Every structure is written in C-alpha cells, then in structure tokens.
Coordinates of C-alpha atoms in Angstrom, one line a residue:
X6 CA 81.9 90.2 89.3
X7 CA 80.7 92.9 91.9
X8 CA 82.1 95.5 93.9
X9 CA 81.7 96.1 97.2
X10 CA 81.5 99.8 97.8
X11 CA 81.7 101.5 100.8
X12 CA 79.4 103.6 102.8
X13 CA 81.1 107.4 102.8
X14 CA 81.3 110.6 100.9
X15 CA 78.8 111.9 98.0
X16 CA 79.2 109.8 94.4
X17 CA 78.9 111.9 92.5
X18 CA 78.4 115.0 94.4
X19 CA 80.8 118.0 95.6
X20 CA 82.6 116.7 98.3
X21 CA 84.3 113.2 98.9
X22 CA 85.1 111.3 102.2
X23 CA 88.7 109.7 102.8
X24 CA 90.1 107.5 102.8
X25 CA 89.1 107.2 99.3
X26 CA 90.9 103.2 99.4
X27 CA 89.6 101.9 102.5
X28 CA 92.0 99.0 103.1
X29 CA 95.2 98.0 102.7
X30 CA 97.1 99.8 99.8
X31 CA 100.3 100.2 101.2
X32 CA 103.2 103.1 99.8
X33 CA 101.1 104.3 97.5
X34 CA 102.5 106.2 94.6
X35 CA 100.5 108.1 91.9
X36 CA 100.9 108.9 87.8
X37 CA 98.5 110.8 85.1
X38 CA 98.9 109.5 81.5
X39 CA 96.2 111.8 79.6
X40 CA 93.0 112.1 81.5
X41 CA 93.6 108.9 83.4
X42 CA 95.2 108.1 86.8
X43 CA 96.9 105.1 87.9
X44 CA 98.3 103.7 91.5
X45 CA 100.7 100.9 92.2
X46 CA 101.2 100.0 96.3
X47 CA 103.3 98.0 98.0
X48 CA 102.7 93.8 97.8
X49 CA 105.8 92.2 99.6
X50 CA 105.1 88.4 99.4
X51 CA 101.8 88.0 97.7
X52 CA 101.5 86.8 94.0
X53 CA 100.9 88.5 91.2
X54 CA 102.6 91.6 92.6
X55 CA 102.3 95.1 92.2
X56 CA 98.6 96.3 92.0
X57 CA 97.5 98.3 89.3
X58 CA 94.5 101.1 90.0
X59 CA 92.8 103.3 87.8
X60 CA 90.6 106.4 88.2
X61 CA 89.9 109.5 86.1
X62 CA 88.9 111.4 89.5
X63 CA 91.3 110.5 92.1
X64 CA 88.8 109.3 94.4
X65 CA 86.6 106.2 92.7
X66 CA 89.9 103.5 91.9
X67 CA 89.5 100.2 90.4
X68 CA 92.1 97.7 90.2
X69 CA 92.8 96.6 86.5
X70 CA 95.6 94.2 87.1
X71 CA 99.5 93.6 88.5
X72 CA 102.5 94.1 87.0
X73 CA 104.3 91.2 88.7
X74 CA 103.1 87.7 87.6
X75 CA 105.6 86.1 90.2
X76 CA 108.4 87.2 92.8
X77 CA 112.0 86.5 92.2
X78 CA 114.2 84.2 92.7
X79 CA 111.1 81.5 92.2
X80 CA 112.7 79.8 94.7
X81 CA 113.0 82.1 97.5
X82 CA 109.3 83.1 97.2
X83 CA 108.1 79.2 97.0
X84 CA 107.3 79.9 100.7
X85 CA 106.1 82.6 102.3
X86 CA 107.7 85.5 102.4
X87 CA 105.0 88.0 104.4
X88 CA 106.7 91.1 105.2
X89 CA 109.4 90.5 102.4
X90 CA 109.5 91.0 98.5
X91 CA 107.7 94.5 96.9
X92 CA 108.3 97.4 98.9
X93 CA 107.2 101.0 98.3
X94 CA 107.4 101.2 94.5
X95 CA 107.2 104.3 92.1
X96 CA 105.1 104.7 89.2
X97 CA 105.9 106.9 86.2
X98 CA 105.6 107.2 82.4
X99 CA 107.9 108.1 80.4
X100 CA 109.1 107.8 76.5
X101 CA 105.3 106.3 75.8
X102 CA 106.3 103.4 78.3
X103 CA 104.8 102.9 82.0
X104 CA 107.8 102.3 84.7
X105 CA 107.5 100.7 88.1
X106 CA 110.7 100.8 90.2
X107 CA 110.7 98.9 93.7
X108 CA 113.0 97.8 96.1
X109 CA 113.9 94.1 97.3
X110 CA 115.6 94.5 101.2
X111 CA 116.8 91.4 100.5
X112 CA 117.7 92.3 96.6
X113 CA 118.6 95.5 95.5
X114 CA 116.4 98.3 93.2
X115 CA 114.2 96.3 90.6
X116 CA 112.2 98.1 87.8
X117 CA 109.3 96.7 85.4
X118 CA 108.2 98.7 82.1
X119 CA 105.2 98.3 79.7
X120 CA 103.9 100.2 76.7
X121 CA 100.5 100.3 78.4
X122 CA 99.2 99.9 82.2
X123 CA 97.6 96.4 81.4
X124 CA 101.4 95.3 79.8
X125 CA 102.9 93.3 78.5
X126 CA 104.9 94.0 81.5
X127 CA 108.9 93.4 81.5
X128 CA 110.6 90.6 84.0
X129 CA 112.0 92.0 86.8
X130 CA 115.1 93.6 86.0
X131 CA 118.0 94.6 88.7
X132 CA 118.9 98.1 88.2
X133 CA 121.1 98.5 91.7
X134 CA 122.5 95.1 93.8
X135 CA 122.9 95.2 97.5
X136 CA 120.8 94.7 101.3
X137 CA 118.3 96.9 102.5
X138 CA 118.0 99.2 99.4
X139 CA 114.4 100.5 99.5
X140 CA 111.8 102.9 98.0
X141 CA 113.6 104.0 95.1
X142 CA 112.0 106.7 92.6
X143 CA 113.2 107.4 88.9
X144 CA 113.1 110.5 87.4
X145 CA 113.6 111.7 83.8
X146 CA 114.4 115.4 83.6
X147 CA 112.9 116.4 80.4
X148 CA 115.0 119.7 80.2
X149 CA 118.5 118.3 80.5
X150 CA 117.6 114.8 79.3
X151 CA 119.4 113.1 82.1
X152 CA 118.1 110.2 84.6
X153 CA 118.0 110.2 88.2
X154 CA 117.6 107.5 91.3
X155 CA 117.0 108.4 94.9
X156 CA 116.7 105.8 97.7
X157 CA 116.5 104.8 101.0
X158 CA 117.7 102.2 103.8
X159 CA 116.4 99.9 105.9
X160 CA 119.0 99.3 109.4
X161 CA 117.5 95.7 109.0
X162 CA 119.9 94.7 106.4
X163 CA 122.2 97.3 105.7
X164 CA 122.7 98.7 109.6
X165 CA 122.2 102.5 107.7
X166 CA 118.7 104.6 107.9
X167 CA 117.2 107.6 107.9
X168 CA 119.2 109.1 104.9
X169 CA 118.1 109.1 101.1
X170 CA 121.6 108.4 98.4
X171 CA 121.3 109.6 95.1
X172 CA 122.4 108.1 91.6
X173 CA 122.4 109.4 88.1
X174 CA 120.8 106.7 86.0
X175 CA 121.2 105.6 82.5
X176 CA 118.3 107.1 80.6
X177 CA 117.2 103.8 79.5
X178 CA 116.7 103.0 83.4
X179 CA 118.6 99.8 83.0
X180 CA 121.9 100.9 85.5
X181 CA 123.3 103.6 86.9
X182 CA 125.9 105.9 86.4
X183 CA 127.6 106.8 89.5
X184 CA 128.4 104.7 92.6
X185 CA 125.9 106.9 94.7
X186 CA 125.7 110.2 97.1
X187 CA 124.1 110.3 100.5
X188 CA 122.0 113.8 99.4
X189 CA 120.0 113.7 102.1
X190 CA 121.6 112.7 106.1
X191 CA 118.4 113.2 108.8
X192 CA 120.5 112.7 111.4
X193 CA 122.1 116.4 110.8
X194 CA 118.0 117.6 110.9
X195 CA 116.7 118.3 114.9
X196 CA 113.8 115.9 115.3
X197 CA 114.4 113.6 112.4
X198 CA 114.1 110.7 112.3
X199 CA 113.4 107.4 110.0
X200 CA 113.4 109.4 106.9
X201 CA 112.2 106.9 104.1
X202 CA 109.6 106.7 100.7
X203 CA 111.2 109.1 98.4
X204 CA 109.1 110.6 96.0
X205 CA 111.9 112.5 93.4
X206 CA 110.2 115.3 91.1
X207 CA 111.3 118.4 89.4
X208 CA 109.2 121.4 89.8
X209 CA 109.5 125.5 89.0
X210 CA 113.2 125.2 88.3
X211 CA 113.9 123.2 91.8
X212 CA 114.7 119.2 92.4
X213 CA 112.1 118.3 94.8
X214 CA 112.1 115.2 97.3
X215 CA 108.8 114.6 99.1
X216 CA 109.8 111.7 102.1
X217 CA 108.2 111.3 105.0
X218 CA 109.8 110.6 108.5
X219 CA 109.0 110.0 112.2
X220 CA 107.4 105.9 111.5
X221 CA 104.4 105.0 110.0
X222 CA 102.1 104.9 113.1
X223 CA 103.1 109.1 114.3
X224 CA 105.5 110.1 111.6
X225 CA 105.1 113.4 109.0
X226 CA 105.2 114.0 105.3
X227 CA 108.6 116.0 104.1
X228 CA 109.2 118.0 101.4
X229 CA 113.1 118.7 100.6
X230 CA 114.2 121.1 97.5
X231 CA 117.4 121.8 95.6
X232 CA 118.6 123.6 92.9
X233 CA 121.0 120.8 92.1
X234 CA 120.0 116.9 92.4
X235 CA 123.2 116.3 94.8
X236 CA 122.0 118.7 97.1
X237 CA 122.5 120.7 99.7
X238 CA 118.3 120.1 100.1
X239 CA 116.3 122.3 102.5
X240 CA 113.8 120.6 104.5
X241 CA 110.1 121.6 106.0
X242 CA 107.6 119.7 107.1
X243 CA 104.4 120.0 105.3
X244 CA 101.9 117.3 106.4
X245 CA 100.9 115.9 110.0
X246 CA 98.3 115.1 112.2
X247 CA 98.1 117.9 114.6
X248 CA 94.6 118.1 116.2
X249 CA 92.8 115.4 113.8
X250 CA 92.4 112.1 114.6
X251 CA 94.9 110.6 111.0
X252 CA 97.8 109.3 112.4
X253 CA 100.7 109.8 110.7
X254 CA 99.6 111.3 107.5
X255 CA 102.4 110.7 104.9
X256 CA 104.2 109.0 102.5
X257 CA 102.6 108.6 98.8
X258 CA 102.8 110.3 96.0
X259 CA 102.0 113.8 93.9
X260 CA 100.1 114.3 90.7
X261 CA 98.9 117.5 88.7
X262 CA 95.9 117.3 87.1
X263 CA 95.3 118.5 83.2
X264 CA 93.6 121.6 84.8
X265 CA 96.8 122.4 86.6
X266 CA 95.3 121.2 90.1
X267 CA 97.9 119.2 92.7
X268 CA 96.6 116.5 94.9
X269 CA 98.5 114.2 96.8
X270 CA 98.3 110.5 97.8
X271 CA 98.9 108.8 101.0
X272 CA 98.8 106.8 103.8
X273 CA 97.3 106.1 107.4
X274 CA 98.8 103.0 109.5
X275 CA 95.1 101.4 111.1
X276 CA 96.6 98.4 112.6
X277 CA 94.7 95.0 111.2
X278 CA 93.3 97.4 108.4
X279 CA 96.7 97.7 107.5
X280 CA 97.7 101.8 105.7
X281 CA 94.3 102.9 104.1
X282 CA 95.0 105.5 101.2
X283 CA 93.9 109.3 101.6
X284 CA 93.7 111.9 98.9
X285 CA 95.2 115.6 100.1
X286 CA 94.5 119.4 98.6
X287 CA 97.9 120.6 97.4
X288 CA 98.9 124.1 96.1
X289 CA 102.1 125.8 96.2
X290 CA 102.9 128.9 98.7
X291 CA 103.3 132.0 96.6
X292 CA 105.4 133.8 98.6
X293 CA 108.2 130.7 99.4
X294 CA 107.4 128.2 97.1
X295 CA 106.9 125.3 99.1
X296 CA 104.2 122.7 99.1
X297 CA 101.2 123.1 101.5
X298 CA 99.4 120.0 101.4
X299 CA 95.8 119.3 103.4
X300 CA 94.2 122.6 105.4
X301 CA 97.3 123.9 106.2
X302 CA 99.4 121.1 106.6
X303 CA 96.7 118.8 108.2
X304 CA 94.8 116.4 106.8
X305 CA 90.9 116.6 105.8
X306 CA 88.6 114.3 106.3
X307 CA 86.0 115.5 103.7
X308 CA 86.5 117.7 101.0
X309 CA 85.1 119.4 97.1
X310 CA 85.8 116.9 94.8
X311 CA 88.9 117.3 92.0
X312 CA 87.5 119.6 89.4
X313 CA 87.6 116.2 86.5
X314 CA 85.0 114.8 84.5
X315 CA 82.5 112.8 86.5
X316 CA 82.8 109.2 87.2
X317 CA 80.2 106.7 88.3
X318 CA 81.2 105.0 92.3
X319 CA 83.5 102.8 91.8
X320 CA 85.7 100.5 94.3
X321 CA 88.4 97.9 93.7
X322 CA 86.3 94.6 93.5
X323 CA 85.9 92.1 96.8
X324 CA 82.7 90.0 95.8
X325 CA 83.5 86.7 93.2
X326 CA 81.6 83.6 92.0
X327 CA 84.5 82.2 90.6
X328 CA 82.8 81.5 86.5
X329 CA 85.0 78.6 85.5
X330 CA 87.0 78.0 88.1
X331 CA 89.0 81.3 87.9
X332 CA 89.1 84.1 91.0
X333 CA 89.4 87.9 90.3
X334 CA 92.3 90.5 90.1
X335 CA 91.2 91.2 94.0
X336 CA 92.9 87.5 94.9
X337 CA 96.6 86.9 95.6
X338 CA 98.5 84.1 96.4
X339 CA 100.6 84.0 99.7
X340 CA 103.8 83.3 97.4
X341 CA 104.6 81.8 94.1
X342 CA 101.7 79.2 92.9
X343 CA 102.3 76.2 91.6
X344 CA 99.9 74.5 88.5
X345 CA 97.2 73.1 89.9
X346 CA 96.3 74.6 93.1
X347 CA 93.0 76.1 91.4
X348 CA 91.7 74.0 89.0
X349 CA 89.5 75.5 85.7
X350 CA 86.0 73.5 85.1
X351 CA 82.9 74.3 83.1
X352 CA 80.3 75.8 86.2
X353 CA 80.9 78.0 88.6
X354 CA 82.5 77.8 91.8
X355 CA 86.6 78.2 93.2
X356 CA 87.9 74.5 93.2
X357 CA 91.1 74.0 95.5
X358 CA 93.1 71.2 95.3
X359 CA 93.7 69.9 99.1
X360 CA 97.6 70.2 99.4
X361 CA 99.1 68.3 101.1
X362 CA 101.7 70.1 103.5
X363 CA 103.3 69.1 106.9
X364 CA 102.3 72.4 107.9
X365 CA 98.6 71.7 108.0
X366 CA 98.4 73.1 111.7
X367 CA 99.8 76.4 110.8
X368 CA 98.3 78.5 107.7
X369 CA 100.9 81.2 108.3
X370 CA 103.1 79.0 107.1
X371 CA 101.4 78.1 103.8
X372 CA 101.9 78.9 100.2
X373 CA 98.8 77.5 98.6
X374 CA 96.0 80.4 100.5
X375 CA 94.6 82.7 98.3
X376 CA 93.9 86.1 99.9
X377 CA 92.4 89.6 99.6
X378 CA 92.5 92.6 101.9
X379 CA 90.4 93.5 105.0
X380 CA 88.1 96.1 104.3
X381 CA 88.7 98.6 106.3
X382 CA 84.6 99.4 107.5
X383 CA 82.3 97.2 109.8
X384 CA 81.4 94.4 107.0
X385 CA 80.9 90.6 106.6
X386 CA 82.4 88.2 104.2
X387 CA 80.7 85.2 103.6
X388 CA 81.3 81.6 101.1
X389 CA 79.7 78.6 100.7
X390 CA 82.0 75.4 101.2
X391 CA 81.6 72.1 100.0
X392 CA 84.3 69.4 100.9
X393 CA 84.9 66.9 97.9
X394 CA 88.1 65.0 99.9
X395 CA 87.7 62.0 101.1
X396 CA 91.0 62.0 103.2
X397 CA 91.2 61.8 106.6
X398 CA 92.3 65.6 107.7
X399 CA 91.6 67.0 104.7
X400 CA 90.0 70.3 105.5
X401 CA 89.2 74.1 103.7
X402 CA 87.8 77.0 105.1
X403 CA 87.7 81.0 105.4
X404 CA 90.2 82.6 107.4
X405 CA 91.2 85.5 109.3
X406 CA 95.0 85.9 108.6
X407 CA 98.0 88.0 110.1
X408 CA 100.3 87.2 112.8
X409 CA 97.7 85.8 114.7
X410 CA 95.4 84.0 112.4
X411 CA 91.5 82.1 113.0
X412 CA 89.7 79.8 110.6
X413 CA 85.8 78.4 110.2
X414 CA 85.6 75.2 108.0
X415 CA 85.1 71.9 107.4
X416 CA 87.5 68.9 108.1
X417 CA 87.2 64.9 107.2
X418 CA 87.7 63.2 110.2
X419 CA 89.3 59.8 110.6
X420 CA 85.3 57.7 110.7
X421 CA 84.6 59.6 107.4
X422 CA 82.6 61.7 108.9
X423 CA 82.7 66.0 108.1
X424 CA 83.3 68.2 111.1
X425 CA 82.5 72.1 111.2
X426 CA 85.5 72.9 112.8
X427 CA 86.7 76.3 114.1
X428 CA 90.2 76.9 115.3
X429 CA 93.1 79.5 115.7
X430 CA 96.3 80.4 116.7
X431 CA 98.2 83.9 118.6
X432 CA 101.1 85.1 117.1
X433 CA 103.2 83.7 119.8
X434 CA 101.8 80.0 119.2
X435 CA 103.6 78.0 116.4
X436 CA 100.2 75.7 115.4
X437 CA 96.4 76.3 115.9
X438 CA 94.1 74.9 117.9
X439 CA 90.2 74.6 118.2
X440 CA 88.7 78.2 119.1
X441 CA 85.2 76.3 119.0
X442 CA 83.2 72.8 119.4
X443 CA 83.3 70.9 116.6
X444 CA 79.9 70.2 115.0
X445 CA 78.9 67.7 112.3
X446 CA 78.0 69.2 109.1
X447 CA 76.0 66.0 107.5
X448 CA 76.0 67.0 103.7
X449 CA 79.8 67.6 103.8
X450 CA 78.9 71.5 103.2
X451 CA 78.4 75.0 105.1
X452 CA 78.1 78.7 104.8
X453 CA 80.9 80.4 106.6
X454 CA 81.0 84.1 107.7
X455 CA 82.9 86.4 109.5
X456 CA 81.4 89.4 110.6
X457 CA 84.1 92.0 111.3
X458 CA 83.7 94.7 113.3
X459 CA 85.3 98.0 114.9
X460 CA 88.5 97.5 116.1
X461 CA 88.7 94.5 113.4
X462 CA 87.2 92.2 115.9
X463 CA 85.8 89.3 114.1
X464 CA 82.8 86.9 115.1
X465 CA 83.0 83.7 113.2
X466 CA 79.5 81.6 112.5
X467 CA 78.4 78.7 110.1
X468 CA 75.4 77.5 108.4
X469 CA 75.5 73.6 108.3
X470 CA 71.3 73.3 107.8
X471 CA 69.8 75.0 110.2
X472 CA 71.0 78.6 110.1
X473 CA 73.6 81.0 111.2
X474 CA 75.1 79.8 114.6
X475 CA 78.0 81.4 116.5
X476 CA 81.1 80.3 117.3
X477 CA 84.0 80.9 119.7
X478 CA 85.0 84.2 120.9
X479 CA 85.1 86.8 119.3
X480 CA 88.8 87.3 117.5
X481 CA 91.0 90.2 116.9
X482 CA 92.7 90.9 113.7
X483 CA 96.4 91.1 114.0
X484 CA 98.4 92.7 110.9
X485 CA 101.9 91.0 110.0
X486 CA 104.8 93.3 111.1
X487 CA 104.4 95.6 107.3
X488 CA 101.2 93.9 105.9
X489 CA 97.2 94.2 107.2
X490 CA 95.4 91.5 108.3
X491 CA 94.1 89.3 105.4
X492 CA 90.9 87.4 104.4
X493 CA 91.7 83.8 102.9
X494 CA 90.7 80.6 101.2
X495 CA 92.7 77.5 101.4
X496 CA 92.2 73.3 101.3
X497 CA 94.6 71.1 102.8
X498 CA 95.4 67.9 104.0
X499 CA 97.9 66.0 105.8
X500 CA 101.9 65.0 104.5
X501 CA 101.4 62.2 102.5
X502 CA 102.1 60.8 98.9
X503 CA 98.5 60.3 96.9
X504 CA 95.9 63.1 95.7
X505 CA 93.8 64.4 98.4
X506 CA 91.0 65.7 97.0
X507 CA 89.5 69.3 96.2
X508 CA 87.3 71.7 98.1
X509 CA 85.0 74.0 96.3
X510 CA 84.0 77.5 97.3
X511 CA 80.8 79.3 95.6
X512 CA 79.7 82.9 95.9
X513 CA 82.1 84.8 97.5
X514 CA 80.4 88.3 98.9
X515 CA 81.6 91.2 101.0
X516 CA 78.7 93.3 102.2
X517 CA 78.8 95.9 105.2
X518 CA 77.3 95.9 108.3

C-alpha cells in the first residue's frame, strides 16, 4: 500500500507547513503515551469508527486503525446516518489503558478503552443517557485521585447550548457520580456564543477548560481556568484568525511533549475539504499564567519543527490495490456492513457485490459505498472498473459524494450491452440524473478519474480504449451539513430477488496535480 503525500513544508527539515492533515479529520483531540502521539477525530456515520493516528513528531500522522468496528444500536446505523453517530471524541491514557470518550446526539456520552492503541478495544459502553449530550472529555486527576466529566449541548436535541455541565465520574469511567453542574453558562460572557468541544485538563495547580466558541466557519479557541472543577471559571480568548487567512482556528486538543514543549491541535472548516487539522506553538504567559497559543494568539502557517527525534514523511494512506480482495484502514463504510458486500479472493483487485437496493438512483441514500476523504490539495484519483453483472441496471463506479453527489461508471443496459455512464444529483434533487452522454465501453471495462481542483471543483473523464475523454461539466464538491465531501466506490443493481453480480475495482491511486 502507498501513501499519498502532499506537496508542503520541509520533511525532514526545520520548519513544517500546516495543515499538517490535509483533509477531513474532524474534532481532533490529541494524547502522548511515551515518545509516541496518537489522534482520534470525529467519524459520525461511517464504519469502523473512530480513526486512530500516530506520529512521534506531531506533524507526519499515519493512521493505524479505529477503535469502533460498528455503530450502535446495529440497527439504527443499517442506513445511513451522515451527520449522526461519533462526535468530537477525547483521547487519553490512563491506568496503562487508552480511553476514547464520545458523544451520540441521539445517545448519550459513550466511552471505549484498550490496553494498547491497536486494542482489543471495549464495546461501546454508555457512561451518561440523554439527547444532544456532546463532546465529552474525561479526566483523571492524579493528585486527588478523583474522575471528572465535562460536556456540551447541541439545541438540536436538547433545545440547551452554549454552556459546558460538569460531572464527577467514577474512577473506573464506567458512571458518574453526580447528576451534573452547568460550570460553565456563555450566555453570561459578552460576545459568546456556541461554546462547545471541551478539552478538560489540570495544569500548575488550576482546572483548565480549553472550548472553542463563535461556530466552526468564524468561531475562536477558549481557554477557561478554576481553582475548583465546579467553577466559577475565568474566560480569555486565546486563538483566532485576525489578519490571516485560517478561519476559525479552534477546537482540538493539547499535548506536552517529553521535553516539556506544548503544541496544540486543531481545526479549519474548508467547506468540501471538510476541517483540515493544524498544529499551534503553545507556551504559557509568565506573568498571568494563561495559554498563548500560535504567534500571539494567531495562527502560523509555517513554523520550526517540534524539537522530537526525526521521522521520515509520512501521511495517512489513500492509494490501494486491494491484495486479496481486502481495502485499507483509509476505507469506511457509509454505515454498518453487512457479510458479503466485499468479497476476499486469491488476486488482486476490490470485488463488490452489486446490491440490490430500491435506492439505486440515489447513492446518498446507500449503505453498501465504501469511502475515503477528499484530499484537501489540487489532486486526481483514479480506478480501473470492470463490470462482471450481467443484470440489467446493474452498475459501479467512482464517486464524488456529499450533499450533492456525481458519479463516472459503467452500467448494463437492458440489450446487454455496457454503457459509460456519467450522472449526478444537487442536494435539493432526491435521485440523479445523467450529467453526461452515455458512451459504450465494449470490453465491459474503464479507467475512471476525477481530477479535483481549487475550490473542490471536479472534472470527471473515462478511459474505455482510446484514452482519457472528458465528461460533463465540471462539478462542485458539496460537504454534508458536519462531514466533507467524500470519494467512493459502490456496485449496485435494481430491487429484485436473485444475485446480481460483482464489480471489480483494481489499482486505486491518489496523485496530485
């Protein structure tokens, strides 16, 4: 397997470039265990959950799996369930064990715990029930022994926002203690507003809160302190954009080095490219004590590299040529799978079993596509297709997928003939329709890319024989309401009773442009 790695910054060298993840790692949130780092992001619908990231120099992350084999209850997540499921969650370590808490709007606080990052990891468990509980952090005060929980509200499902209640929490992290505080009320702060992501740490004798506020496309980065976890918590604001060009810098996560040296991870909303993931210079004022994070409280765009060991460039892997039948960590299912959808062989190549579904004209809508994230440069993603169904409608292809979604494949049409077909649909429209001319492909195969460009316009074109040719317009990404824009695989065919068939995709590459 291969890595795509993008252009930016100096491997190996003094400085390095952010964003340091260049796509879509949402709510990031940051832990050191030893000379190793490791990041968990948000995941909402897609299956397995929870990303796992490791680096030893904050800047060069690969991903070395999930913590979440599949969403819970099974049954709600049989469909999908886009901007729904893992939100925000926090990574710590604590009595030798890794901990993941996340909240479920729907749900309630979950948490997940392993003796090591690559598990066995723990079933869900539900540590707090009720709606629109979100972005919870644990934290184990190793002077007093006790447990703490913060978290915060979406208005969605609980009508309640922009505050952060506190809980003490059983030390074994499986309940809590209290029936909760509101520590934290941003409607009593001028200028406040959507105050969410709490990041709960203790620090130089003080509880510390870092939250951001303000929304995720112009908001700010928080930082609140108390000398007791219930509060009363001063506020400042110590991250935003002022005169750079990162919208609303915030909400991830700190981490302290071995050396002693404070960095900070977070977010920037880029529309189809979904919240890319920059690392900040932290250090702590002498004179007051609070955080300053960035130059001064602004984000850098290049900067000297964490004094740690070396690493060589490394990137969380895009490019796969399937060996056996199985797809890379990088690939997630748009909910639950079911046995069979991907079926293992002896070559090489991803063979998808054409589903039937009476939702063939709308992949939103889909269970059965596997995905990864847009990268967030100029690139082109490319995959050979050949179509092994022999039903009428049957079709597979590579797709550009968010609420607005576009597809290049192959179909079977009704004379038993294979069509390059090319269609799409806006996020207002409830099924596609044909964004190009249909085209025979004679051998029943094609190479499909998708060149993306700025602005996450996409150009779609297809190799039937005779070389690259064009087709449509050109497309422009749309992200779901929480969730970037998302490259995808999928074979289908139309309701019915009887197997359908497979596709097989070969050589999967992400390469920039």
């Amino acid at each position: 397997m291969t890595t795509y790695r993008e252009p930016g910054g100096q491997p190996g060298g003094a400085t390095y470039r952010n964003p340091v993840l260049n796509a879509d790692w949402s709510d990031p949130d940051v832990v050191r265990v030893g000379d190793d780092f490791y990041l968990t992001a948000s995941s909402f619908g897609r299956v397995p959950g929870l990303p796992l990231l490791h680096s030893r120099n904050l800047v060069d992350w690969t991903l070395v799996g999930h913590a979440l084999d599949r969403l819970e209850p099974e049954e709600t997540f049989a469909a999908p369930r886009h901007d729904r499921g893992v939100w925000a969650p926090s990574i710590r370590h604590h009595d030798d064990r890794f901990w993941i808490f996340w909240g479920d709007p729907d749900q309630g606080v979950f948490q997940v715990n392993a003796p090591g990052i690559r598990g066995p990891w723990t079933r869900p468990h539900l540590v707090k029930e009720g709606k629109g509980l979100i972005d919870p952090c644990p934290l184990w005060d190793d002077e007093t022994g006790e447990a703490y929980l913060v978290h915060a509200w979406a208005k969605s499902r609980s009508g309640v926002k922009n505050r952060l209640t506190g809980h003490r929490m059983h030390p074994d992290g499986t309940s809590l203690l209290d029936e909760g505080k509101v520590i934290v009320d941003a409607d009593r702060i001028p200028g406040w507003f959507t105050l969410e992501g709490p990041k709960l740490y203790r620090h130089d004798g003080w509880f510390w809160i870092l939250a951001p506020a303000g929304g995720v496309e112009t908001g700010w980065q928080g930082a609140f302190r108390s000398r007791d976890f219930f509060g009363p918590y001063e506020e400042r604001i110590v991250l935003e954009q002022k005169d750079t060009d990162v919208n609303g810098p915030h909400q991830g996560g700190w981490v302290r080095t071995a050396a002693g040296e404070d960095w900070f991870l977070h977010f920037q909303q880029r529309g189809a490219y979904g919240r890319v993931v920059h690392l900040q210079p932290m250090r702590w004022d002498e004179e007051e004590g609070w955080p300053v994070l960035g130059d001064d409280g602004a984000p850098v765009t290049e900067y000297r590299r964490p004094d740690l060991p070396a690493q060589p460039p490394a990137a969380p892997a895009t490019d796969d040529d399937f060996p056996g039948g199985r797809f890379g960590r990088q690939w997630q299912w748009t909910a639950n799978p079911q046995d069979g959808w991907a079926t293992q062989h002896s070559g090489d190549g991803l063979r998808l079993t054409c589903v039937r579904t009476a939702d063939a004209y709308d992949l939103r809508r889909l269970p059965n596509v596997l995905t990864q994230r847009l990268p967030g440069l100029p690139s082109a993603a490319e995959v050979d297709l050949r179509l092994d169904s022999e039903e009428p409608g049957a079709r597979a292809g590579l797709a550009v997928l968010g609420d607005a979604f576009s597809w290049i494949g192959l179909e079977r049409g009704a004379d038993g003939t294979v069509h390059l077909v090319h269609r799409f649909a806006e996020g207002v429209a409830d099924r596609e329709r044909d964004a190009g001319h249909p085209r025979l492909a004679p051998d029943g195969r094609a190479r499909l890319r998708i060149e993306i460009g700025a602005g996450a316009r996409c150009r779609f074109l297809a190799d039937t024989g005779d070389g690259f040719r064009p087709s449509g317009p050109v497309f422009a990404a749309t992200p779901w309401r929480w969730v970037g824009a998302l490259l995808g695989l999928f074979a289908l065919a139309p309701d019915g009773q009887s197997p359908a068939g497979a596709a097989t995709f070969t050589r999967f590459r992400i390469t920039a442009l």
